[in-house]
Short mmCIF file of C-alpha atoms and ligand atoms in Angstrom, two decimals:
data_model
loop_
_atom_site.label_atom_id
_atom_site.label_comp_id
_atom_site.label_asym_id
_atom_site.label_seq_id
_atom_site.Cartn_x
_atom_site.Cartn_y
_atom_site.Cartn_z
CA UNK Q 1022 67.59 59.70 108.19
CA UNK Q 1023 69.05 61.72 105.74
CA UNK Q 1024 71.56 64.71 106.75
CA UNK Q 1025 71.82 68.10 105.52
CA UNK Q 1026 75.44 68.21 103.98
CA UNK Q 1027 74.83 71.79 102.25
CA UNK Q 1028 73.46 75.19 102.47
CA UNK Q 1029 73.80 78.14 100.38
CA UNK Q 1030 71.42 81.13 99.92
CA UNK Q 1031 71.57 83.97 96.95
CA UNK Q 1032 70.50 87.15 96.20
CA UNK Q 1033 66.97 87.39 94.16
CA UNK Q 1034 64.58 89.79 93.04
CA UNK Q 1035 60.45 89.66 94.80
CA UNK Q 1036 57.88 90.83 93.03
CA UNK Q 1037 58.80 95.17 93.36
CA UNK Q 1038 62.33 95.10 91.92
CA UNK Q 1039 63.70 94.79 95.47
CA UNK Q 1040 66.49 91.78 96.85
CA UNK Q 1041 65.15 88.63 98.92
CA UNK Q 1042 66.87 85.52 100.04
CA UNK Q 1043 66.40 82.20 97.74
CA UNK Q 1044 67.71 78.82 99.69
CA UNK Q 1045 68.29 76.01 98.41
CA UNK Q 1046 69.08 72.92 100.77
CA UNK Q 1047 71.23 69.63 100.16
CA UNK Q 1048 71.38 66.29 101.18
CA UNK Q 1049 73.57 63.16 101.80
CA UNK Q 1050 70.82 61.69 99.85
CA UNK Q 1051 70.96 63.68 97.16
CA UNK Q 1052 67.21 65.05 97.93
CA UNK Q 1053 67.54 69.35 97.31
CA UNK Q 1054 64.63 71.99 97.97
CA UNK Q 1055 64.16 75.20 97.46
CA UNK Q 1056 62.70 78.53 99.51
CA UNK Q 1057 62.60 81.80 99.13
CA UNK Q 1058 61.00 84.85 101.31
CA UNK Q 1059 58.44 87.36 100.54
CA UNK Q 1060 58.88 91.59 102.48
CA UNK Q 1061 55.97 93.59 103.76
CA UNK Q 1062 55.40 97.22 102.52
CA UNK Q 1063 53.29 97.96 105.42
CA UNK Q 1064 55.32 96.41 107.94
CA UNK Q 1065 54.69 96.70 111.82
CA UNK Q 1066 56.23 97.94 113.91
CA UNK Q 1067 56.90 94.94 116.22
CA UNK Q 1068 58.02 92.92 113.63
CA UNK Q 1069 61.33 90.38 113.77
CA UNK Q 1070 64.22 92.25 112.04
CA UNK Q 1071 64.50 92.04 108.14
CA UNK Q 1072 68.43 92.50 108.08
CA UNK Q 1073 69.30 95.18 104.76
CA UNK Q 1074 72.74 95.94 103.59
CA UNK Q 1075 72.07 99.49 103.89
CA UNK Q 1076 74.47 100.03 101.59
CA UNK Q 1077 72.92 102.81 98.82
CA UNK Q 1078 76.00 101.84 96.12
CA UNK Q 1079 73.55 98.47 96.11
CA UNK Q 1080 69.90 98.62 95.27
CA UNK Q 1081 69.01 101.51 97.63
CA UNK Q 1082 69.77 100.11 100.04
CA UNK Q 1083 68.17 97.21 100.34
CA UNK Q 1084 70.60 94.10 99.49
CA UNK Q 1085 70.67 91.29 101.00
CA UNK Q 1086 74.80 90.16 101.05
CA UNK Q 1087 74.76 90.85 104.79
CA UNK Q 1088 71.85 88.54 105.84
CA UNK Q 1089 72.97 85.78 102.76
CA UNK Q 1090 76.37 85.77 104.94
CA UNK Q 1091 74.92 85.51 108.08
CA UNK Q 1092 73.18 82.03 106.22
CA UNK Q 1093 76.78 80.97 104.84
CA UNK Q 1094 79.27 81.95 107.72
CA UNK Q 1095 76.92 80.96 111.45
CA UNK Q 1096 73.79 79.16 110.42
CA UNK Q 1097 75.10 77.30 108.26
CA UNK Q 1098 78.87 75.29 110.19
CA UNK Q 1099 75.27 74.78 113.51
CA UNK Q 1100 72.73 73.24 111.59
CA UNK Q 1101 75.18 71.28 108.81
CA UNK Q 1102 74.74 67.20 109.78
CA UNK Q 1103 70.96 67.66 111.35
CA UNK Q 1104 68.22 65.74 109.71
CA UNK Q 1105 65.61 67.88 108.97
CA UNK Q 1106 62.75 66.10 110.25
CA UNK Q 1107 63.73 67.88 113.26
CA UNK Q 1108 62.73 70.98 112.46
CA UNK Q 1109 62.11 72.16 116.19
CA UNK Q 1110 65.40 71.34 116.91
CA UNK Q 1111 66.86 73.35 113.97
CA UNK Q 1112 64.32 76.47 114.40
CA UNK Q 1113 65.35 76.44 118.29
CA UNK Q 1114 69.29 75.91 117.09
CA UNK Q 1115 69.17 79.26 115.26
CA UNK Q 1116 66.76 81.16 117.29
CA UNK Q 1117 69.47 80.51 120.11
CA UNK Q 1118 72.43 81.32 117.75
CA UNK Q 1119 70.84 84.97 117.18
CA UNK Q 1120 70.28 84.95 120.55
CA UNK Q 1121 68.18 88.06 120.02
CA UNK Q 1122 63.49 88.17 119.87
CA UNK Q 1123 64.04 90.19 117.43
CA UNK Q 1124 66.56 88.15 115.23
CA UNK Q 1125 68.43 91.22 114.94
CA UNK Q 1126 71.62 89.59 114.85
CA UNK Q 1127 71.20 87.21 111.85
CA UNK Q 1128 67.56 88.71 110.73
CA UNK Q 1129 64.68 87.54 110.69
CA UNK Q 1130 65.07 86.72 106.60
CA UNK Q 1131 67.92 84.46 107.21
CA UNK Q 1132 66.42 82.71 109.43
CA UNK Q 1133 63.23 82.05 107.89
CA UNK Q 1134 64.49 81.32 105.01
CA UNK Q 1135 66.59 78.57 106.66
CA UNK Q 1136 63.85 77.16 108.13
CA UNK Q 1137 60.95 76.93 105.43
CA UNK Q 1138 63.74 75.13 102.90
CA UNK Q 1139 64.28 72.49 106.00
CA UNK Q 1140 60.43 72.06 105.72
CA UNK Q 1141 60.47 71.92 102.04
CA UNK Q 1142 63.33 69.40 101.65
CA UNK Q 1143 62.08 67.26 104.83
CA UNK Q 1144 59.25 66.49 103.01
CA UNK Q 1145 61.04 65.03 99.89
CA UNK Q 1146 63.15 62.96 101.72
CA UNK Q 1147 60.51 61.53 103.48
CA UNK Q 1148 58.84 61.30 100.12
CA UNK Q 1149 55.64 63.56 101.02
CA UNK Q 1150 53.34 65.99 99.78
CA UNK Q 1151 54.76 69.30 101.78
CA UNK Q 1152 50.57 70.20 103.27
CA UNK Q 1153 50.18 66.37 104.82
CA UNK Q 1154 54.66 67.55 106.10
CA UNK Q 1155 53.59 70.45 106.94
CA UNK Q 1156 50.00 68.69 109.26
CA UNK Q 1157 52.31 66.24 110.90
CA UNK Q 1158 54.49 69.08 112.09
CA UNK Q 1159 51.76 71.67 113.14
CA UNK Q 1160 49.44 68.18 114.54
CA UNK Q 1161 53.52 66.96 116.46
CA UNK Q 1162 53.07 71.08 118.17
CA UNK Q 1163 49.81 70.77 118.51
CA UNK Q 1164 49.11 73.05 116.64
CA UNK Q 1165 46.16 71.18 115.22
CA UNK Q 1166 43.91 68.30 115.72
CA UNK Q 1167 44.56 64.77 113.90
CA UNK Q 1168 41.44 65.59 111.92
CA UNK Q 1169 42.12 65.24 108.52
CA UNK Q 1170 42.61 68.00 106.24
CA UNK Q 1171 39.44 68.23 103.78
CA UNK Q 1172 38.60 71.67 103.51
CA UNK Q 1173 41.08 73.91 101.27
CA UNK Q 1174 41.37 77.66 102.97
CA UNK Q 1175 38.49 80.06 101.28
CA UNK Q 1176 40.50 82.95 99.50
CA UNK Q 1177 40.42 86.09 100.52
CA UNK Q 1178 40.84 88.06 97.50
CA UNK Q 1179 41.81 91.31 97.43
CA UNK Q 1180 40.27 93.12 94.79
CA UNK Q 1181 41.38 97.00 94.68
CA UNK Q 1182 44.60 98.24 95.97
CA UNK Q 1183 44.68 101.38 97.99
CA UNK Q 1184 46.76 102.84 101.05
CA UNK Q 1185 50.99 101.58 100.86
CA UNK Q 1186 49.97 99.35 97.85
CA UNK Q 1187 47.87 101.65 95.10
CA UNK Q 1188 48.62 104.52 93.53
CA UNK Q 1189 48.18 107.02 96.35
CA UNK Q 1190 44.13 107.86 96.19
CA UNK Q 1191 42.85 105.24 98.54
CA UNK Q 1192 43.26 105.31 102.82
CA UNK Q 1193 42.20 101.30 103.40
CA UNK Q 1194 45.24 99.77 101.73
CA UNK Q 1195 42.56 96.58 100.67
CA UNK Q 1196 39.05 96.07 99.64
CA UNK Q 1197 38.30 92.45 99.66
CA UNK Q 1198 35.50 90.16 98.07
CA UNK Q 1199 35.32 86.73 99.84
CA UNK Q 1200 33.45 83.56 98.35
CA UNK Q 1201 31.41 81.78 100.52
CA UNK Q 1202 33.39 79.07 103.21
CA UNK Q 1203 30.76 75.88 101.55
CA UNK Q 1204 31.96 76.73 98.07
CA UNK Q 1205 34.22 74.40 96.79
CA UNK Q 1206 37.47 76.35 95.73
CA UNK Q 1207 38.31 75.85 92.64
CA UNK Q 1208 34.68 77.19 91.90
CA UNK Q 1209 35.80 80.13 94.91
CA UNK Q 1210 38.64 80.74 92.29
CA UNK Q 1211 36.54 81.27 89.41
CA UNK Q 1212 33.88 82.77 90.87
CA UNK Q 1213 36.75 85.06 92.46
CA UNK Q 1214 38.63 85.99 88.86
CA UNK Q 1215 34.85 86.24 87.65
CA UNK Q 1216 34.47 89.34 90.17
CA UNK Q 1217 37.96 90.89 88.97
CA UNK Q 1218 37.57 91.05 85.29
CA UNK Q 1219 34.32 92.94 85.60
CA UNK Q 1220 35.81 95.45 88.57
CA UNK Q 1221 37.84 95.87 85.89
CA UNK Q 1222 35.49 97.07 83.25
CA UNK Q 1223 33.17 98.63 86.05
CA UNK Q 1224 36.27 100.99 86.25
CA UNK Q 1225 37.12 101.29 82.41
CA UNK Q 1226 33.82 102.50 81.47
CA UNK Q 1227 34.25 105.32 84.71
CA UNK Q 1228 37.31 106.38 83.70
CA UNK Q 1229 38.88 105.20 87.16
CA UNK Q 1230 41.41 102.47 85.98
CA UNK Q 1231 44.29 104.06 86.65
CA UNK Q 1232 47.16 101.04 87.19
CA UNK Q 1233 47.54 97.52 89.47
CA UNK Q 1234 49.01 97.79 93.30
CA UNK Q 1235 51.57 95.75 93.89
CA UNK Q 1236 48.92 92.30 95.40
CA UNK Q 1237 47.50 92.58 91.95
CA UNK Q 1238 44.92 93.94 93.01
CA UNK Q 1239 43.54 97.47 90.60
CA UNK Q 1240 44.40 100.72 92.59
CA UNK Q 1241 42.02 103.71 90.74
CA UNK Q 1242 41.44 106.96 90.48
CA UNK Q 1243 38.46 107.36 92.96
CA UNK Q 1244 37.03 109.94 95.41
CA UNK Q 1245 35.76 107.91 99.00
CA UNK Q 1246 37.03 104.89 99.90
CA UNK Q 1247 32.78 104.18 100.81
CA UNK Q 1248 33.65 104.32 96.15
CA UNK Q 1249 35.74 101.31 96.51
CA UNK Q 1250 33.04 99.30 98.15
CA UNK Q 1251 30.70 99.65 95.88
CA UNK Q 1252 32.25 98.48 92.91
CA UNK Q 1253 32.84 95.70 94.60
CA UNK Q 1254 29.37 94.74 95.23
CA UNK Q 1255 28.24 96.19 91.45
CA UNK Q 1256 31.60 93.43 90.03
CA UNK Q 1257 29.39 90.90 92.32
CA UNK Q 1258 26.38 91.39 90.93
CA UNK Q 1259 27.16 91.88 87.08
CA UNK Q 1260 28.81 88.82 87.34
CA UNK Q 1261 25.42 86.43 88.68
CA UNK Q 1262 26.51 86.65 92.11
CA UNK Q 1263 24.40 87.88 95.51
CA UNK Q 1264 26.23 89.87 97.70
CA UNK Q 1265 25.24 88.05 101.34
CA UNK Q 1266 25.36 84.81 99.26
CA UNK Q 1267 28.17 83.65 97.60
CA UNK Q 1268 30.30 86.69 98.21
CA UNK Q 1269 30.90 89.00 101.45
CA UNK Q 1270 32.78 92.23 101.24
CA UNK Q 1271 35.92 92.47 103.48
CA UNK Q 1272 38.88 95.41 104.12
CA UNK Q 1273 42.64 95.49 105.66
CA UNK Q 1274 42.73 98.93 106.72
CA UNK Q 1275 45.88 98.85 108.01
CA UNK Q 1276 45.06 101.78 110.21
CA UNK Q 1277 48.76 102.67 110.90
CA UNK Q 1278 49.21 105.00 107.90
CA UNK Q 1279 45.78 106.67 108.37
CA UNK Q 1280 47.28 107.15 111.61
CA UNK Q 1281 48.67 110.76 111.61
CA UNK Q 1282 48.89 113.25 114.35
CA UNK Q 1283 46.73 111.62 117.20
CA UNK Q 1284 43.93 110.99 115.22
CA UNK Q 1285 42.72 108.81 111.86
CA UNK Q 1286 42.76 111.09 108.76
CA UNK Q 1287 39.77 108.91 106.24
CA UNK Q 1288 38.74 110.76 102.74
CA UNK Q 1289 35.45 110.18 103.15
CA UNK Q 1290 35.05 112.30 106.50
CA UNK Q 1291 36.36 115.91 106.15
CA UNK Q 1292 37.73 115.99 109.87
CA UNK Q 1293 39.98 113.72 112.05
CA UNK Q 1294 39.00 110.67 113.88
CA UNK Q 1295 39.05 109.17 116.86
CA UNK Q 1296 38.26 106.42 118.19
CA UNK Q 1297 35.13 106.44 118.55
CA UNK Q 1298 34.24 108.31 115.35
CA UNK Q 1299 36.79 105.82 113.22
CA UNK Q 1300 34.20 102.84 115.49
CA UNK Q 1301 31.09 104.56 114.06
CA UNK Q 1302 32.43 104.86 110.87
CA UNK Q 1303 33.55 101.26 110.55
CA UNK Q 1304 29.41 100.70 112.18
CA UNK Q 1305 27.88 102.76 109.09
CA UNK Q 1306 29.88 100.67 106.18
CA UNK Q 1307 28.86 97.75 108.00
CA UNK Q 1308 25.13 98.84 108.32
CA UNK Q 1309 25.14 99.61 103.81
CA UNK Q 1310 27.64 96.63 103.02
CA UNK Q 1311 27.23 94.12 105.58
CA UNK Q 1312 31.26 93.33 106.52
CA UNK Q 1313 32.20 89.98 107.36
CA UNK Q 1314 36.33 91.20 107.11
CA UNK Q 1315 37.75 93.50 109.24
CA UNK Q 1316 41.31 93.79 109.50
CA UNK Q 1317 44.05 96.32 111.34
CA UNK Q 1318 41.10 98.81 111.57
CA UNK Q 1319 43.56 100.21 114.32
CA UNK Q 1320 47.31 101.54 114.52
CA UNK Q 1321 48.93 99.05 116.20
CA UNK Q 1322 49.38 100.80 119.27
CA UNK Q 1323 45.61 101.78 119.65
CA UNK Q 1324 44.29 98.92 121.97
CA UNK Q 1325 41.47 100.90 123.35
CA UNK Q 1326 39.84 101.23 119.66
CA UNK Q 1327 40.58 97.52 118.99
CA UNK Q 1328 38.56 95.67 122.61
CA UNK Q 1329 35.64 98.49 121.86
CA UNK Q 1330 35.61 97.27 118.04
CA UNK Q 1331 35.68 93.87 118.60
CA UNK Q 1332 33.18 94.22 121.44
CA UNK Q 1333 30.59 95.77 119.25
CA UNK Q 1334 31.13 94.20 116.13
CA UNK Q 1335 32.89 91.23 116.51
CA UNK Q 1336 30.26 88.65 116.91
CA UNK Q 1337 29.74 88.96 113.80
CA UNK Q 1338 32.70 89.61 112.22
CA UNK Q 1339 35.95 88.75 112.00
CA UNK Q 1340 38.25 91.19 113.41
CA UNK Q 1341 41.41 90.65 112.41
CA UNK Q 1342 45.09 91.61 114.05
CA UNK Q 1343 47.91 91.65 111.09
CA UNK Q 1344 49.94 94.78 112.61
CA UNK Q 1345 48.88 94.60 116.42
CA UNK Q 1346 50.07 91.29 116.36
CA UNK Q 1347 52.92 90.65 113.78
CA UNK Q 1348 52.22 86.79 114.04
CA UNK Q 1349 54.66 87.11 117.52
CA UNK Q 1350 53.40 84.72 120.10
CA UNK Q 1351 53.58 87.73 123.18
CA UNK Q 1352 51.18 89.76 121.33
CA UNK Q 1353 48.62 86.91 120.15
CA UNK Q 1354 48.87 85.88 124.53
CA UNK Q 1355 47.97 89.10 124.84
CA UNK Q 1356 45.30 89.78 122.58
CA UNK Q 1357 43.74 86.99 123.84
CA UNK Q 1358 43.30 88.29 127.91
CA UNK Q 1359 42.50 92.02 126.34
CA UNK Q 1360 39.65 90.74 123.98
CA UNK Q 1361 41.03 92.81 121.59
CA UNK Q 1362 40.40 90.92 118.24
CA UNK Q 1363 38.84 86.91 116.96
CA UNK Q 1364 40.83 86.24 113.95
CA UNK Q 1365 44.27 86.04 113.29
CA UNK Q 1366 47.34 87.03 109.91
CA UNK Q 1367 49.43 84.63 109.97
CA UNK Q 1368 52.56 85.89 108.56
CA UNK Q 1369 55.84 83.49 108.73
CA UNK Q 1370 58.26 86.30 108.73
CA UNK Q 1371 56.69 88.67 110.75
CA UNK Q 1372 58.30 85.87 113.01
CA UNK Q 1373 61.17 84.64 111.40
CA UNK Q 1374 60.73 80.49 112.33
CA UNK Q 1375 58.29 78.09 111.48
CA UNK Q 1376 57.99 76.44 115.29
CA UNK Q 1377 57.41 79.96 115.95
CA UNK Q 1378 54.57 80.06 113.53
CA UNK Q 1379 52.98 77.04 114.53
CA UNK Q 1380 53.42 78.24 118.41
CA UNK Q 1381 51.23 81.38 117.13
CA UNK Q 1382 48.09 79.04 115.16
CA UNK Q 1383 48.42 76.85 118.20
CA UNK Q 1384 47.25 80.45 120.70
CA UNK Q 1385 44.80 81.12 118.77
CA UNK Q 1386 43.36 77.94 117.92
CA UNK Q 1387 43.05 77.37 121.19
CA UNK Q 1388 41.34 80.67 121.81
CA UNK Q 1389 38.69 79.64 118.90
CA UNK Q 1390 39.93 82.42 116.96
CA UNK Q 1391 39.75 82.47 112.89
CA UNK Q 1392 43.10 82.11 111.57
CA UNK Q 1393 44.25 82.83 107.74
CA UNK Q 1394 47.15 82.69 106.27
CA UNK Q 1395 48.58 85.29 104.16
CA UNK Q 1396 51.51 86.20 101.65
CA UNK Q 1397 53.31 89.29 102.28
CA UNK Q 1398 52.55 92.66 98.94
CA UNK Q 1399 56.55 91.94 97.53
CA UNK Q 1400 56.83 87.86 97.48
CA UNK Q 1401 58.50 85.53 95.02
CA UNK Q 1402 56.80 82.71 93.03
CA UNK Q 1403 57.02 80.33 96.30
CA UNK Q 1404 53.64 78.96 97.12
CA UNK Q 1405 54.98 77.75 100.43
CA UNK Q 1406 52.06 79.52 102.74
CA UNK Q 1407 49.70 77.29 100.05
CA UNK Q 1408 51.57 74.35 101.25
CA UNK Q 1409 51.87 75.92 104.87
CA UNK Q 1410 48.27 76.89 105.06
CA UNK Q 1411 46.09 73.47 104.02
CA UNK Q 1412 48.47 71.81 106.56
CA UNK Q 1413 47.98 74.24 109.09
CA UNK Q 1414 44.02 73.45 108.14
CA UNK Q 1415 43.76 77.71 108.41
CA UNK Q 1416 39.48 79.05 107.76
CA UNK Q 1417 41.43 81.67 105.27
CA UNK Q 1418 44.26 82.56 102.85
CA UNK Q 1419 44.61 86.14 101.71
CA UNK Q 1420 47.77 85.56 98.54
CA UNK Q 1421 46.75 88.88 97.48
CA UNK Q 1422 44.41 89.25 93.80
CA UNK Q 1423 43.93 86.25 91.34
CA UNK Q 1424 46.08 87.79 89.28
CA UNK Q 1425 49.69 88.19 88.40
CA UNK Q 1426 52.37 85.84 88.65
CA UNK Q 1427 53.11 85.99 92.56
CA UNK Q 1428 50.25 85.92 93.47
CA UNK Q 1429 48.91 83.24 91.04
CA UNK Q 1430 51.26 80.81 92.21
CA UNK Q 1431 50.04 80.35 95.37
CA UNK Q 1432 46.25 80.31 93.92
CA UNK Q 1433 46.35 77.42 91.38
CA UNK Q 1434 48.94 75.85 94.12
CA UNK Q 1435 45.94 74.46 96.07
CA UNK Q 1436 43.61 74.02 92.99
CA UNK Q 1437 46.60 70.94 93.07
CA UNK Q 1438 45.73 70.16 96.09
CA UNK Q 1439 42.35 70.20 96.40
CA UNK Q 1440 43.06 67.40 93.58
CA UNK Q 1441 45.05 65.64 95.50
CA UNK Q 1442 42.74 65.29 98.46
CA UNK Q 1443 40.01 64.73 96.11
CA UNK Q 1444 41.70 61.79 95.04
CA UNK Q 1445 42.23 59.88 98.36
P1 PGA P 448 52.46 93.81 103.36
O1 PGA P 448 50.97 94.20 103.58
O2 PGA P 448 53.16 92.28 103.07
O3 PGA P 448 52.85 95.36 103.16
O4 PGA P 448 52.16 94.52 105.74
C1 PGA P 448 49.82 93.16 103.71
C2 PGA P 448 48.87 93.34 105.07
O5 PGA P 448 48.85 94.28 105.30
O6 PGA P 448 47.99 92.65 104.84
ZN1 ZN P 449 47.72 93.23 106.80
#
């Protein structure tokens, strides 16, 4: 039995030099935990509200002082005195206090920073690793079975960055390389790092190296989206691995950004595409590259496109809803009943509490969907989602390229969880 005695938040920077919130909680036992939260760039229209100050004199309006004052003035008085093991009650208290479906009053950023920190401080108070504590919460919520946590989720590496995260000449946001799921995690990470470095060499040879994108993948100068897929294939081969055996390919199209004037524009085709011609395009690249993972192939309101692609390609491919679902239980229910996808990207900050994130995972599991726990493009070094992914027994994690501090903080944390689980 312990009690929350103090909560304080402050403005820190994320990996894009944009402010975000760090929150600390202290218990009467003296235990302290700190959590910080990420920010998206290619955000879905239906995500919970990220409260920004809109004061042009500070950080171009992106300050989070209002959200921080909401933590101090409104949230803290409501939850001080609670035992942090009561995650569901505390989250519900904040949801009620906010009183809006989108967390418009307090801000999902303010609420989530407290929600994550409550989970962390509870794990410290009960003397358990965070992933084990998350697993207990997930079991209590019936979001997972009581099967042991043996599998470290397979990483989806974002090797080449385009769209809003890149240099401006690739339409698709992420060109991914995914190790075979049966590969032990440390070998998956090693092989991913080898391929990452081989991509660099390949881009240097072509004179195409430009910079790295927001998630640590390369942001090269290339002509088409298919060129980027080709470079990933080449790098896999050059590293001594086999495509279709050691590695598979994936894409996050983030199609909100290619949806213009009622059609879809991509540099691989001179004319704008409609839903059915975009499906044909996906079918053609699938024939050539055998994709196993396709995220946000249509924009967030093109339900017809989503249904069609899931029925045409969903038997052999994960059709992953990110902007479509925004980690929102109502959207997930709709997508399940309409068979609009078969996998979900889970981002706690799209919804704003640990409890609601567990709710989404529970629904996805009931529908037999694959679960991918994901970072955001603007991150801190907090590795909460690594523990969260293991605790909810997600199938995959998407933490960006195996490079840059805020990305490897999560990948490296999975290494230590793998080692801890192996000593059992
Ligand atoms: P975001 O991108 O964090 O900028 O939204 C990540 C993604 O689309 O998966
Ligand atoms: Zn996405």
